[in-house]
Short mmCIF file of C-alpha atoms in Angstrom, two decimals:
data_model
loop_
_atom_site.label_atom_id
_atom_site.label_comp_id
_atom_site.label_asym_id
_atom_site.label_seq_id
_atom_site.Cartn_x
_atom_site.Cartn_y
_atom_site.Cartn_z
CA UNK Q 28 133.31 50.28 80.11
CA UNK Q 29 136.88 50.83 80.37
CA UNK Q 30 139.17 48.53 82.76
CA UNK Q 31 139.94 52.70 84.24
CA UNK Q 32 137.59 53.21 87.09
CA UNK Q 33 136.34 56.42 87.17
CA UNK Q 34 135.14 57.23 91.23
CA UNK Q 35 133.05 59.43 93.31
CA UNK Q 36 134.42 60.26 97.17
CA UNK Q 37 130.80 61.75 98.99
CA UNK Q 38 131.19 62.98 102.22
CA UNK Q 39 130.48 66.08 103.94
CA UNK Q 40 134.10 66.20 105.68
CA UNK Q 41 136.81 67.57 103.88
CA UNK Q 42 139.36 66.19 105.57
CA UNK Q 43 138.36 62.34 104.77
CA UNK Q 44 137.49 63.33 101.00
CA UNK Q 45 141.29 64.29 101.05
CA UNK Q 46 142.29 61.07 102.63
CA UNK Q 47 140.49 58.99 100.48
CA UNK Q 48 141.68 60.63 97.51
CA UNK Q 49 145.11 60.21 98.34
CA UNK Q 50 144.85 56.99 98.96
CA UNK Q 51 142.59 56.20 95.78
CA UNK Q 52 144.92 58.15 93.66
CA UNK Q 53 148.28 56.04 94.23
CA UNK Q 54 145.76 53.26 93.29
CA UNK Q 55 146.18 51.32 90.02
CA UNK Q 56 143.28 51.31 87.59
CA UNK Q 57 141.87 54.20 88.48
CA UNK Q 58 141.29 56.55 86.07
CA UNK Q 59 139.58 59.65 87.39
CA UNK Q 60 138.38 60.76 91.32
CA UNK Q 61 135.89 63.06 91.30
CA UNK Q 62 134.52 65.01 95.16
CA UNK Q 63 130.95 65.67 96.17
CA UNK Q 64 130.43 67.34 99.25
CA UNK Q 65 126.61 66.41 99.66
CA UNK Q 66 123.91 64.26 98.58
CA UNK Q 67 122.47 66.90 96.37
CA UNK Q 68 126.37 67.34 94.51
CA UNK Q 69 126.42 63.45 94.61
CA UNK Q 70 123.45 63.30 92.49
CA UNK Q 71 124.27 65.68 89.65
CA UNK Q 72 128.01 64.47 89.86
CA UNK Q 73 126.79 61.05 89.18
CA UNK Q 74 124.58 62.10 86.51
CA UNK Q 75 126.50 64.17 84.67
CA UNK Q 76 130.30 62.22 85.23
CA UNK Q 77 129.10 58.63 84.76
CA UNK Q 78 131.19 56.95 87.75
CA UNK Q 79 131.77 53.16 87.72
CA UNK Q 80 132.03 53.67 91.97
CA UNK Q 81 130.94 56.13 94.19
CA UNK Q 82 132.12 55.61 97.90
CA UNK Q 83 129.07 57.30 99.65
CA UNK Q 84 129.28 58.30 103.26
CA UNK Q 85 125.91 57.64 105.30
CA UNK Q 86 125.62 60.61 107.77
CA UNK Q 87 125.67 63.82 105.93
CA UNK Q 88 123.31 66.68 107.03
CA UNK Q 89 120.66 67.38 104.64
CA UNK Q 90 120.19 64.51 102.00
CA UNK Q 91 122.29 61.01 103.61
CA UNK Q 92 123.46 58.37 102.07
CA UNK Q 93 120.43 56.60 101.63
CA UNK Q 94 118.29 59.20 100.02
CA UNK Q 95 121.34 59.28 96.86
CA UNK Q 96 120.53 56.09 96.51
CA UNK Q 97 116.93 56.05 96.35
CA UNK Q 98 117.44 59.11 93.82
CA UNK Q 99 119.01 56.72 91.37
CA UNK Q 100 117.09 53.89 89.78
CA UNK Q 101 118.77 51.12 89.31
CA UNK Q 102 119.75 51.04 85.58
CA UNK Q 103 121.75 54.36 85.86
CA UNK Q 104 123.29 53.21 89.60
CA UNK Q 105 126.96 52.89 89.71
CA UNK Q 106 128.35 50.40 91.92
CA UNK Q 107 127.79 51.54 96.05
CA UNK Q 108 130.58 51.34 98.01
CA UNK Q 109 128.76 52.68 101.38
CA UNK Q 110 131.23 54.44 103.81
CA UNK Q 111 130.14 54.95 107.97
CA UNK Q 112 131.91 54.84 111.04
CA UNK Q 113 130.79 51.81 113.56
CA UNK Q 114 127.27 50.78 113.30
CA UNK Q 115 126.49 47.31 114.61
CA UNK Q 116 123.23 47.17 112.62
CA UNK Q 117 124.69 49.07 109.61
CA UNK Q 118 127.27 46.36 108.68
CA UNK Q 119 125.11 43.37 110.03
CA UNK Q 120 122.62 44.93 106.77
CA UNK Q 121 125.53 45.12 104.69
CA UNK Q 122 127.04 41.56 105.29
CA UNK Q 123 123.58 40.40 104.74
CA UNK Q 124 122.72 41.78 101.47
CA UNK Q 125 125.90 41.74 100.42
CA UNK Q 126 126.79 45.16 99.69
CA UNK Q 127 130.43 46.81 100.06
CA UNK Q 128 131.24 49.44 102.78
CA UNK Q 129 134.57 50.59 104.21
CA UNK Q 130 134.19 51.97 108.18
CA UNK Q 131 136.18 55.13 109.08
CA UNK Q 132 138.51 55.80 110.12
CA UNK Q 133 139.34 54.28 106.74
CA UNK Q 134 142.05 51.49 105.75
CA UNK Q 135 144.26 51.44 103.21
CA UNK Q 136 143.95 47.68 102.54
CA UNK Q 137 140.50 47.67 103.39
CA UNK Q 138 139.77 50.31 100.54
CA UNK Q 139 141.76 48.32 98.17
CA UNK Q 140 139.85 45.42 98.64
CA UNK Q 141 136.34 47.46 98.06
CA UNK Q 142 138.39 48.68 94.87
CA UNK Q 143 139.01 45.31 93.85
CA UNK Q 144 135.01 44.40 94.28
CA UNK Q 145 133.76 47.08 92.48
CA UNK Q 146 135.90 46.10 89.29
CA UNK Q 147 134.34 42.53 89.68
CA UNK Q 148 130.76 43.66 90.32
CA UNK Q 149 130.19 46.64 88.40
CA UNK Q 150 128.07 45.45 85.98
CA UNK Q 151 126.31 42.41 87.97
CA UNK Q 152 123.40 42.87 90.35
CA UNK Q 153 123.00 43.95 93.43
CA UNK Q 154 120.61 43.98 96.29
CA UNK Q 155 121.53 47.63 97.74
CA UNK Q 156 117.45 48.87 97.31
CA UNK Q 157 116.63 45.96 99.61
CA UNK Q 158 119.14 46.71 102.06
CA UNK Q 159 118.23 50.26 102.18
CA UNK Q 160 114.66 49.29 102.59
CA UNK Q 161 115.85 46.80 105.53
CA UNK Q 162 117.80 49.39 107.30
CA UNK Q 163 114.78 52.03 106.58
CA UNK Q 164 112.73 49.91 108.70
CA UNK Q 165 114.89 49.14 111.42
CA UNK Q 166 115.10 52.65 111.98
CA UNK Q 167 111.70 55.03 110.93
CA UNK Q 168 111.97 58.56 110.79
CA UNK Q 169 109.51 60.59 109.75
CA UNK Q 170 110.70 61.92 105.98
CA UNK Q 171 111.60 65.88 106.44
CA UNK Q 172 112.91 66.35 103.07
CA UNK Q 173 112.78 65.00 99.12
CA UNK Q 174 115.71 64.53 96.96
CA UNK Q 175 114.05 65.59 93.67
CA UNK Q 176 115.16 67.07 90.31
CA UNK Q 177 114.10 70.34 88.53
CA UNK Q 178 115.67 71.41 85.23
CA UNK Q 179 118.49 69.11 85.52
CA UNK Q 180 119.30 69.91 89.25
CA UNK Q 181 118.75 68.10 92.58
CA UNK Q 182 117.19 70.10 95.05
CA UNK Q 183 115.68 69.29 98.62
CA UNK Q 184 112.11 69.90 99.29
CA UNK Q 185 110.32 70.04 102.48
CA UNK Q 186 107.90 67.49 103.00
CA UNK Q 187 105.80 70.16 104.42
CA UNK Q 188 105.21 72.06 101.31
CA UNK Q 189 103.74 68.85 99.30
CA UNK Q 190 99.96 69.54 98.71
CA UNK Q 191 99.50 65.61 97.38
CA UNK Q 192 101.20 61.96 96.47
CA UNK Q 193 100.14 60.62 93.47
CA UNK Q 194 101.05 57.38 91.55
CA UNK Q 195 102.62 56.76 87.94
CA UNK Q 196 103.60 53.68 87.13
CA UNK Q 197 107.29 53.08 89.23
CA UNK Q 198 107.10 56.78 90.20
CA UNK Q 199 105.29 58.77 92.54
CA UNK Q 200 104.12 62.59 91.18
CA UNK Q 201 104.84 64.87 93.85
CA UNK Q 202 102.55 67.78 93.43
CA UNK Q 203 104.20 70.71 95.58
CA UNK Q 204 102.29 74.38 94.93
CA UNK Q 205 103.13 75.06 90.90
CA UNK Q 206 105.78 72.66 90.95
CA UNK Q 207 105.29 69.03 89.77
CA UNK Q 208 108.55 66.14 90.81
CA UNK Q 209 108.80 62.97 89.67
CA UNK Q 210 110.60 60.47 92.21
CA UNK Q 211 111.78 56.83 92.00
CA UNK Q 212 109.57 55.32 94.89
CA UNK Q 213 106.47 53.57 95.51
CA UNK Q 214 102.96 54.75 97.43
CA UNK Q 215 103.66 52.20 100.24
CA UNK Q 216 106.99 53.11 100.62
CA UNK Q 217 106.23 56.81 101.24
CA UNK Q 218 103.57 56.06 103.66
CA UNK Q 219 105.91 54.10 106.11
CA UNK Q 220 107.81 57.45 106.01
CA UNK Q 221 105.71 60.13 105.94
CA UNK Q 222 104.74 61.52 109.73
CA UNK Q 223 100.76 60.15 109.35
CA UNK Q 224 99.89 63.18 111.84
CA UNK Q 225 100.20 65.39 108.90
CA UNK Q 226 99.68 63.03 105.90
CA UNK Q 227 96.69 60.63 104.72
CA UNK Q 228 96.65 57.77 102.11
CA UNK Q 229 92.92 58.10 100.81
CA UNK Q 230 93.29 55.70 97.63
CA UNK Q 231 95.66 53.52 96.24
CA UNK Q 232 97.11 56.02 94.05
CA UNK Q 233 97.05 59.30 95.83
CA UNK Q 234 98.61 60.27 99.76
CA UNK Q 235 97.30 64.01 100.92
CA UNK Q 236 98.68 66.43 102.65
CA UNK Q 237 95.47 67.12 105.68
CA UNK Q 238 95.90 70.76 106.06
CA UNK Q 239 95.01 70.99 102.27
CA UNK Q 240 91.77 69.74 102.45
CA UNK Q 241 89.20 71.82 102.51
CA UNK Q 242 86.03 69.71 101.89
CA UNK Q 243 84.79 65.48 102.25
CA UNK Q 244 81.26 65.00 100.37
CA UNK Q 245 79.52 61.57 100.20
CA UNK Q 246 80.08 60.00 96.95
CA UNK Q 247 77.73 56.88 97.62
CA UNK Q 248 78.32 52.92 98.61
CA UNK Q 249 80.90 54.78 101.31
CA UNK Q 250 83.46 56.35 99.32
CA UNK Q 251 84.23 60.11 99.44
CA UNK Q 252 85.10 63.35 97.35
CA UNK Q 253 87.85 64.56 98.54
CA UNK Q 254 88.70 68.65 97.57
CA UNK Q 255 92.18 70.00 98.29
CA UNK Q 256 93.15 73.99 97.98
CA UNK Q 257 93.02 74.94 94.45
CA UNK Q 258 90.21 73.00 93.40
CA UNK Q 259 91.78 69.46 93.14
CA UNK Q 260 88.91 66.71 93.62
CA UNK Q 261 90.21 63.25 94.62
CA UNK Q 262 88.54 60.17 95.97
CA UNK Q 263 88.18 58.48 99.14
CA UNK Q 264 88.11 55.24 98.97
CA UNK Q 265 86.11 52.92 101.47
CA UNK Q 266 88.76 50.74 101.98
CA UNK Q 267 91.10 54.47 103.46
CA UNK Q 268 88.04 55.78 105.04
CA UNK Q 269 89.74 54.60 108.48
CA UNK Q 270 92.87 57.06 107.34
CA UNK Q 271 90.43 59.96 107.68
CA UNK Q 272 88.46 58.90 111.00
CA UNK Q 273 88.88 62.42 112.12
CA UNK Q 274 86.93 63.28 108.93
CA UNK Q 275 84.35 61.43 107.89
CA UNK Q 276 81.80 59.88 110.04
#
């Protein structure tokens, strides 16, 4: 890389975009500020601009902070500078793991020394997926919406519409109607989300949607056929049969 950073401001206010690009641009070092006004601008910003540091407001209606992050795996991450205003538990996570944030109403001299950070760690590790994970827990919410991509764009999707979960190696297949989505997450993660009123794990590899299925048979020694709308035949697995207990006998 350059010694020029090159940042992304993400917030949904325009007013503190403007204040932290004035304040970032009288900055040494820094080569180029780019604006996102959402998670879903954040994304393709980040993909197609390459920042070295992306100051990423929390709260923002739609996708937060969070959900950028979990969009990006870790080899294509620039450094996280996360921004929020007064949360006890927020910055107890972020002292803990170790990762940079800046509380608003923002500080000059506080910004500077998240600038002066991000030069040093840009390229080492960091421990931002646990933290996120952490914080995640602390505070469940039943997922409403995915951050996915389709034809080079970010787009939400409703939770609602997925048909089925399935695994792929370090992804999860989102099968959604036509449309197939590939997104950076594990099985067990998405379960701890998902609202389990509406959603079933029935195998280690797949999570289904309950109002698609249409049909259980008895596959033998406990385990179950499981048919969604459309035809798709999946199996239940004894060890998820207690998933289904609405179900099955």
């Amino acid at each position: 890389m350059n010694d020029g950073l090159r940042v992304l401001i993400v917030d949904d206010e325009r007013p503190a975009r403007q204040k932290l690009r004035r304040i970032l641009g009288g900055e040494p070092g820094v080569e180029a500020v780019f604006e996102a006004p959402d998670g879903l601008r954040a994304v393709e910003l980040i993909r197609s601009e390459d920042p070295d540091v992306v100051f990423l407001d929390i709260e923002m209606p739609g996708v937060d902070g969070f959900q950028v992050v979990e969009a990006l795996g870790a080899e294509s991450r620039p450094h996280i500078v996360f921004v929020t205003a007064y949360d006890r538990y927020a910055v107890r996570a972020f002292e803990a793991y170790a990762v940079d944030y800046i509380l608003k109403p923002y500080d000059a001299d506080r910004l500077r020394t998240a600038l002066t950070r991000a030069r040093e760690r840009r390229n080492g590790p960091t421990r931002v997926d646990e933290m996120v994970v952490a914080v995640r827990r602390e505070r469940p919410e039943p997922l409403e919406r995915l951050l996915v991509e389709e034809g080079g764009r970010a787009i939400l999707l409703p939770v609602g519409s997925v048909d089925r979960f399935e695994s792929d190696r370090n992804y999860v297949v989102v099968h959604a109607g036509t449309g197939r989505y590939r997104l950076r997450a594990t099985l067990d993660g998405l379960e701890e989300r998902l609202d389990l009123r509406k959603f079933a794990r029935i195998s280690r590899s797949a999570i289904v949607n309950l109002e698609g299925i249409v049909e259980l048979r008895p596959w033998g020694h406990g385990d179950y056929v499981v048919e969604l709308k459309g035809g798709v035949e999946l199996r239940l697995s004894r060890r998820y049969r207690d998933r289904l207990k609405h179900f099955v006998p």
